[in-house]
Structure formats: structure tokens, C-alpha cells
């Protein structure tokens, strides 16, 4: 029994250690551990095995190498050498290239369909189902349309059978004329004319075999050629040859098609006319070469056995303009290694390509010039010029049509590279060189002369104008600018400008004044009329850099401000606020007073967001402060209202307080809590009875005064079992209305129940010791039962729970063993 307990405790300790160790692994380490365990148990893992095809890809043996005869310089690259481009990289690059000519038989604009509306070819061989048209004219008139029978004959009326199958059109025409001359007089003398032509033609069956896109047997017109058949079958497939396509007739090769001759030279010499039962055979290619770099057509080219590099370069369109033509680099498979072969321009005619070769033509020249020099900056024609020995700065400036008017003449620079390519800068006085006061500077090739502009060396200067002008802002400072000029740039005064109080603010720049006094700026006041004339001749000072001009508005001006009176008044609608002291009683009086259905006790005022920029800024600061407080909240309770504002209906799915805080701290939640609109409860009876009293508020722009109709119901909201609307009863207290709504729910916060009255005011529940005093209920009121604050606890993950339990078990086992002893 003791051994069994020991084994059990050991298992718990080991399990605890394993659980703790695995809990420390990050996801990548855990994935590696799973793969390792899968391998140990014999399961297949996601490893890349080298297939025989991949092995053969890098172990091709090149036979018939003729390089020994040509004495071409060869550099061997072993499989262990680290190179810039790996075979895999080269393979990827090759896959991007397309086989030259592969587009030919898929091009919709090039169909290779046989032409049927052409004169009868004289060498056309007649066969079964061909139609002959025999037209006799002159002394006799006759016309016959005769089909060639399966026996190869046509039956001519009054003449009998004439064998024409296997004869060309010329031969058949002569035979028929000889037969016709026996019964029609004048044929030999020309008085009777006999014309034999081809009507409808027969169809032939041609078989395409080998590496075609769609091999098979095709029915074609008897005028079809080999290219017509290739187009019908889709041409060669990915491994099919385009250089050695065989046309087989009666077991013999009668023609070999080279598609490249058509693509490059435009020749169709081997495009023979097909006959019935001909076979077109497309073998796999034997030589393919990858041509990349500075050629006109980068592609994969097929070569014939023994074909030279010069020939394939011609198929590629020749060198590009920027090609380096002295040496071409060729990469070749050689067993388990690859070799790099440098082919010179003289060897291209004799260099024989092997399948799999990659020919790379590099770009020409490096980015260097033999005689380049440039000048930039404040010259009339900046740019690159040709360098000549003995060229000087003054001569280069003359080439550039001289310096511009805004050139900085005190200093210019030459950027030059030494022999070791390290840069150096040489400065010189441009003005002295141009005027001849200083010695001219000799230039070297690749020098760069930089002539600065005067504006580059002058501090940016500006003046500003603020206040009642049409375009206030910052303007560039110009010498001799005065206040009138600046106001003119700002498009003049606005209608509300107070031109008799213009201020000029200037920064003190005198060192003695700044050191000996606390003054930082000076202010000069003066007056102008609407025509920008200074009153009493005071003003007109020349502005300085950094000056600010302030134009103030007319004192006391306000735009038209409106309020609205809605509900049970005689004349509801919008009213203008006549003065700053206008109150609620004034506007209600102007609206004609109440109707007989009005409920003044339930009246309220809606005050929306202020258009005052200062108040808007203050509200924004309050939002940011609330957001910061929410993000730094440290206790574990949370207002249920805040939770609902976040869009959540419960705390399920949240594992920590910070996860909810992150969701609540979003700007949209804070904005919802800081809606820039509020309701103010009004006591209209007291306001009307005592105009101008403390309850008679002064009105603001966009205020809305609403006088409702008397209501006879009470609404119960929040955490009750059945939120509903209850008929108002003056004898019923708040608990009665809660009872009519099913009573409190489990989440109800009974001590925080409050009543929202029709006029927008609210009153909460008061408590003393264990007793609660609920507020009075009036018609149209709303009883709101809030929800308790939500307690958020950090939940443990299953791994953490197992680790804690196993640790406790280990401690218990250790204590048991100690006590046992």
C-alpha cells in the first residue's frame, strides 16, 4: 500500500513538473515539441524529402562535350561552394521565362486556317469526294458537276468513266480534254473550249502524335497544310519540339518543320500540303537553352543538335543596346557540379550549346563616364556637360549661359572624388572668379560644381495679421512693407472691423533692452479709416521681420441668435434672442402663453452643444481626463452603464479587468458618455409668477423650451422583472409601481433607485440606517432601477489551474512523508 501511494505521489510530481514546463513554452517551441513527439511515435511530419527528380536535376551528365577542342576558359563551382545565386534560385528565374514561340498556336489573331476561296492549285491531287466542274463553251454549250467516286473515276455523260484519282489538276484536265475532243468537234482548233476546275473539295484525316497539346486524329479540308494541323491540335506542348516536327506519309518522312524559321525569317518552305492518312509527329525537345540578361527577347530557346550560340542569339533578336558583348557567361550542368563558361565574341560561332545551358548577357558599362562634368544650382542652364582637358569653372559657367540673377556670389563648391573614390569638397569665391579677382579653378572629370541661390542663405522672414480681415494669416516679409501693404494682402477689413484700434506688435531685438529690462515686445496703436488712410497721420511705419498686426472687431457685436418654443403654447416656433438678458419668461410671453392642455410642471429646457470655441475645448479636455481615469482604474468594480456603452450585455468572455478597460477606453464609448446635450428641469409656474427670479434662466442660442401635455402614466425602467407603463395613481407610492412591474430583479441596486420627472429633473432614493426613503412619483415620471456594479475577476487558464493543483499535491505528499517518519 505504501509503494502504491509512493507511485501515485511520484506520478503527481512528474505531472506537475511537466505541466509547469509545458506552460512555459511559447507557441513556436510547443509546435516543435509536438513535431518531435509525432516523429518519435512514427507519425509523418511535414518535412521536405528530396525526390529522385530533384536529385537528377542536379546530377545531369553532359555527354559529347566539345569544350576541350575550343580551349574555353572554365571555372568549376562545387556543390559545397557558397555562391551568390544557388541552383534553386536559378531554377526559379528560369521558370519566369517562357519558351520562345509557345504563344504562336494559342494566338487568336493567327489561326492558320486553310484558304478555300483561291484558284485551283495546279498540283492539287484529286481524290474521292472531290467535285470537278467541266464547262464546255463555243460550238457546244454544256456544264457538268461530277463527284469523284470511291473507285477514283468520274462519269462524263456520253463519254463514260474517266479515272482521275491520284492525278493532279493539270493531269486530270488534259485527260478530260482528250476524252471530250472525241465527241465534241472544234476542241483541237479552239473553237470549242473545255475548262476543268475544282468545285467542293474533299476532307482528309490527319493524325497528330507525340508531344502535342491535343494529340489525335483531325478531319481537315484537303487544301490543309502542316501548319493548319498544328494549329488544330494546339501546337507542341511544354516538352514538345518546335524545331524538328516531322510529316510522315506512307511510312516515310517527307518534311521537317522548323517553327523558328517562320517566326524569325518568315519562311514557310516546309509547310507541305497534307494528304489523307498523313501523320504529324512531335518529338520531345533535345536542346533547350535559357537566354537572359541584355538581349532583346529574354526567353527559353530550343536548339538543334550542334547549333551554335551565335544562331540562338539571332533568334533572341540580338544584343540589347546596353549589352556587354565581349564576354557571355554560360552556366552548364556537369554531373554533380555546375560550371561557368566565359564565351568570347570570337568563340560564339563555334560554341555549341547543350541542353540546360543558361546564357546570361550582362549589361555594358558601369555607371561611369570618360568625360562627364556637371553644374547645378543658380545657373541658367544647369546640367551635364562634356569635360575637356584644361576646362575651368569660368568656362563651365559660360557653357551654362552664365549665373542667374539670384546666385550667391560669395561662395560655391566643387564636389570631387579622389583616386581612391573618397569624396572631397573644394570651396571658392564665385564672385572673385567671375570678375577675375581670384585665379580661375581648374576642373577634373566627374567634378560636380554647385552654385547656391541667395535665398538659400537668407533666413525665412514673415509677418502676420490677425483678427477682422478677410484673409488673416502669415505672409512672407518683403523689404519696405508697411501696415497698409499687409492689410491689402489680407484682402482688406471685414464689415465688423474696428479700424480705430489697430495694434502693431513687434519683438524687441535690442540686446541691451532685453538684458536690462523685462520687456520682450512693443505695442504701437493707431487708427485707420475704411480707405486705409491713417488718422491724424500717425502710423505708416515700415514693418520688420516677425511683426504682427491685430485688427479687432466692433465691441458688443453678436450675430442673430435663435431659440425654439415647442409644445403646449399658443404660438410655438422659433424666436430671436433680442438681448443678452432675455429669459425664459420673456420668450414664453412672446409665444402667447400656455394652452388649456399645458402641463407646466413637466416643462423642460434642452441646451445643446455651445458654438463657443472655448467651451468646446473645455469639453474635449474633460473627455480626455475621463478616458485617462478609465484606463488607469485599479479596482475590480465597473459601472454597468459603462459596460453597456461598450456594446457588451454581460461580462462573459472577459478574463481580466484590463480587457474591459481596453474596450471601454475607446473614444466612441467616452463620446457617448459626454453627449454635448443636456436637459434642464423648469418650474414654469414659479418662473411665470416671478419673472427674472433665480429659476428664470437666461437663454442661449439653440435652446429649446418644451411644455408637454399632462400625462396620466408612469413608466418603470431598468432592473425589474417586467418593465412596463403603469397608470398614475396619486395614492400609490414608488414601491407600488415597482410591484406592478413584477418587482426587483436579482441585479437591481435598490438603494440607487431614482425618479426622472417630466421636466428633466431627477430625485434619488435617500437612506438612513436600514431604512430607505423613495422619492415622490408624479404624472409622466419615469422610475429607473439601476444595475449593480459588476465585479471582474482574473480567471485562471486550465494549465495554470493544473499547475497549482499539482503543486499543492506535491506539498501535501512531502508533508505526509515527513510526518510519517
XYZ file of N, CA and C in Angstrom, residues 41-136:
288
model
N 6.746 8.806 -32.429
C 5.683 7.796 -32.453
C 5.469 7.226 -33.842
N 6.296 7.601 -34.791
C 6.201 7.035 -36.136
C 5.257 7.748 -37.040
N 4.695 8.916 -36.595
C 3.794 9.651 -37.464
C 4.594 10.436 -38.478
N 3.965 10.749 -39.604
C 4.648 11.520 -40.646
C 4.665 12.968 -40.251
N 5.786 13.606 -40.446
C 5.929 15.037 -40.170
C 6.040 15.787 -41.456
N 5.894 17.080 -41.354
C 5.891 17.939 -42.533
C 7.316 18.313 -42.914
N 8.066 17.343 -43.378
C 9.440 17.597 -43.808
C 9.525 17.448 -45.299
N 10.461 18.099 -45.882
C 10.633 18.086 -47.336
C 11.657 17.033 -47.703
N 11.215 16.034 -48.442
C 12.125 14.986 -48.888
C 12.616 15.284 -50.282
N 13.836 14.885 -50.544
C 14.416 15.117 -51.854
C 13.967 13.996 -52.787
N 13.212 14.334 -53.817
C 12.718 13.338 -54.747
C 13.800 12.972 -55.745
N 13.664 11.780 -56.360
C 14.645 11.403 -57.390
C 14.730 12.412 -58.507
N 13.559 13.083 -58.790
C 13.609 14.084 -59.864
C 14.505 15.245 -59.471
N 14.418 15.664 -58.203
C 15.270 16.768 -57.750
C 16.733 16.363 -57.747
N 16.991 15.102 -57.368
C 18.379 14.655 -57.365
C 18.926 14.651 -58.790
N 18.093 14.166 -59.713
C 18.569 14.129 -61.106
C 18.757 15.523 -61.668
N 17.964 16.491 -61.124
C 18.066 17.850 -61.628
C 19.469 18.403 -61.462
N 20.123 17.986 -60.370
C 21.459 18.498 -60.088
C 22.556 17.474 -60.380
N 22.182 16.352 -61.021
C 23.179 15.328 -61.307
C 23.133 14.922 -62.779
N 22.853 15.899 -63.647
C 22.842 15.567 -65.067
C 24.265 15.396 -65.577
N 24.455 14.416 -66.442
C 25.762 14.184 -67.047
C 25.722 14.703 -68.469
N 26.612 15.599 -68.779
C 26.661 16.202 -70.105
C 27.557 15.359 -70.999
N 26.928 14.826 -72.059
C 27.691 13.992 -72.977
C 28.098 14.798 -74.203
N 29.184 14.351 -74.844
C 29.612 14.983 -76.090
C 30.119 16.379 -75.904
N 30.813 16.641 -74.801
C 31.329 17.989 -74.509
C 32.442 18.324 -75.482
N 32.272 19.415 -76.194
C 33.261 19.810 -77.209
C 34.133 20.947 -76.741
N 34.069 21.239 -75.428
C 34.790 22.420 -74.950
C 36.288 22.219 -74.965
N 36.757 20.942 -74.886
C 38.201 20.708 -74.850
C 38.862 21.170 -76.140
N 38.098 21.067 -77.251
C 38.683 21.450 -78.541
C 38.787 22.959 -78.675
N 37.880 23.681 -77.991
C 37.804 25.127 -78.197
C 38.647 25.902 -77.204
N 39.214 25.206 -76.231
C 40.084 25.852 -75.243
C 39.364 27.048 -74.599
N 38.143 26.774 -74.095
C 37.368 27.819 -73.452
C 37.663 27.805 -71.974
N 37.856 29.005 -71.424
C 38.175 29.126 -70.006
C 36.981 28.661 -69.176
N 37.214 27.711 -68.237
C 36.154 27.111 -67.440
C 36.436 27.316 -65.966
N 35.429 27.726 -65.228
C 35.545 27.878 -63.786
C 34.572 26.900 -63.141
N 35.081 25.982 -62.282
C 34.260 24.948 -61.675
C 33.667 25.453 -60.367
N 32.380 25.194 -60.199
C 31.702 25.544 -58.964
C 31.266 24.251 -58.304
N 31.835 23.898 -57.178
C 31.475 22.663 -56.487
C 30.207 22.872 -55.703
N 29.608 21.734 -55.321
C 28.349 21.814 -54.594
C 28.513 22.364 -53.205
N 29.721 22.417 -52.691
C 29.946 22.942 -51.334
C 30.335 24.399 -51.337
N 30.529 24.998 -52.526
C 30.952 26.397 -52.589
C 29.748 27.305 -52.368
N 29.928 28.338 -51.571
C 28.862 29.321 -51.339
C 28.878 30.327 -52.472
N 27.763 30.402 -53.209
C 27.684 31.297 -54.360
C 26.570 32.298 -54.136
N 26.595 33.327 -54.957
C 25.574 34.365 -54.847
C 24.222 33.839 -55.311
N 24.215 33.049 -56.400
C 22.978 32.511 -56.953
C 23.012 31.003 -56.828
N 22.100 30.437 -56.061
C 22.038 28.995 -55.878
C 21.309 28.361 -57.053
N 21.483 27.036 -57.270
C 20.751 26.367 -58.349
C 19.244 26.535 -58.205
N 18.766 26.542 -56.954
C 17.337 26.728 -56.767
C 16.887 28.104 -57.215
N 17.728 29.132 -56.908
C 17.405 30.486 -57.353
C 17.387 30.565 -58.867
N 18.387 29.900 -59.517
C 18.434 29.920 -60.977
C 17.216 29.204 -61.552
N 16.797 28.133 -60.868
C 15.630 27.406 -61.363
C 14.380 28.283 -61.314
N 14.249 29.065 -60.235
C 13.105 29.972 -60.116
C 13.141 31.026 -61.204
N 14.341 31.545 -61.487
C 14.467 32.563 -62.528
C 14.108 31.975 -63.890
N 14.517 30.710 -64.122
C 14.214 30.089 -65.413
C 12.710 29.904 -65.586
N 12.020 29.573 -64.485
C 10.591 29.341 -64.587
C 9.845 30.612 -64.979
N 10.423 31.768 -64.710
C 9.775 33.018 -65.094
C 9.853 33.260 -66.593
N 10.855 32.675 -67.260
C 10.989 32.837 -68.708
C 10.028 31.895 -69.423
N 9.558 32.295 -70.603
C 8.655 31.470 -71.402
C 9.394 30.920 -72.609
N 8.906 29.787 -73.087
C 9.510 29.165 -74.253
C 9.186 30.011 -75.479
N 10.217 30.367 -76.208
C 10.028 31.196 -77.398
C 9.183 30.448 -78.428
N 8.108 31.096 -78.911
C 7.227 30.502 -79.902
C 6.038 29.782 -79.323
N 5.981 29.630 -77.974
C 4.875 28.873 -77.385
C 3.539 29.589 -77.549
N 3.604 30.897 -77.767
C 2.373 31.669 -77.909
C 1.759 31.541 -79.298
N 2.509 30.970 -80.245
C 2.112 31.033 -81.652
C 0.767 30.359 -81.897
N 0.590 29.137 -81.382
C -0.604 28.368 -81.699
C -1.759 28.642 -80.751
N -1.554 29.554 -79.791
C -2.648 29.979 -78.911
C -3.082 31.406 -79.202
N -2.444 32.042 -80.187
C -2.765 33.412 -80.553
C -4.045 33.433 -81.385
N -5.081 34.109 -80.882
C -6.359 34.125 -81.588
C -6.310 34.910 -82.888
N -5.335 35.802 -83.008
C -5.238 36.596 -84.232
C -4.480 35.870 -85.341
N -3.945 34.685 -85.053
C -3.185 33.915 -86.037
C -3.758 32.511 -86.049
N -4.619 32.216 -87.040
C -5.397 30.967 -86.990
C -4.831 29.852 -87.848
N -4.046 30.163 -88.913
C -3.520 29.154 -89.834
C -4.633 28.336 -90.479
N -5.804 28.952 -90.680
C -6.878 28.225 -91.350
C -6.601 28.192 -92.850
N -6.885 27.054 -93.519
C -6.630 26.963 -94.966
C -7.566 27.868 -95.750
N -7.054 28.483 -96.823
C -7.858 29.338 -97.682
C -8.567 28.482 -98.715
N -9.897 28.575 -98.740
C -10.682 27.755 -99.660
C -11.154 28.533 -100.877
N -11.136 29.864 -100.794
C -11.605 30.696 -101.911
C -10.436 31.161 -102.771
N -9.629 30.211 -103.258
C -8.478 30.533 -104.101
C -8.582 29.719 -105.384
N -7.896 30.143 -106.444
C -7.900 29.341 -107.673
C -7.368 27.931 -107.409
N -7.810 26.997 -108.228
C -7.418 25.599 -108.034
C -5.919 25.437 -108.211
N -5.239 24.953 -107.198
C -3.796 24.737 -107.344
C -3.515 23.705 -108.428
N -2.611 23.962 -109.360
C -2.373 23.001 -110.465
C -1.781 21.688 -109.978
N -1.123 21.703 -108.841
C -0.511 20.476 -108.327
C -1.411 19.754 -107.334
N -2.658 20.225 -107.193
C -3.586 19.570 -106.272
C -3.897 18.160 -106.778
N -3.790 17.178 -105.905
C -4.019 15.771 -106.253
C -5.466 15.432 -105.939
N -6.175 14.954 -106.937
C -7.586 14.636 -106.771
C -7.754 13.336 -106.008
N -8.923 13.222 -105.326
C -9.249 12.018 -104.580
C -10.740 11.871 -104.461
N -11.147 10.829 -103.760
C -12.560 10.517 -103.594
C -13.291 11.693 -102.952
N -14.522 12.003 -103.454
C -15.427 13.056 -102.974
C -15.016 14.451 -103.426
N -13.934 14.611 -104.189
C -13.673 15.904 -104.814
C -14.698 16.128 -105.916
N -15.034 17.385 -106.132
C -16.004 17.733 -107.151
C -15.300 18.455 -108.297
N -15.499 17.926 -109.515
C -14.947 18.554 -110.718
C -16.057 19.263 -111.473
N -15.746 20.473 -111.944
C -16.688 21.243 -112.757
C -16.121 21.314 -114.169
N -16.842 20.718 -115.137
C -16.412 20.708 -116.547
C -17.340 21.659 -117.310
N -16.748 22.719 -117.846
C -17.532 23.732 -118.557
C -17.113 23.720 -120.031
N -18.070 23.424 -120.941
C -17.822 23.381 -122.397
C -18.537 24.563 -123.021
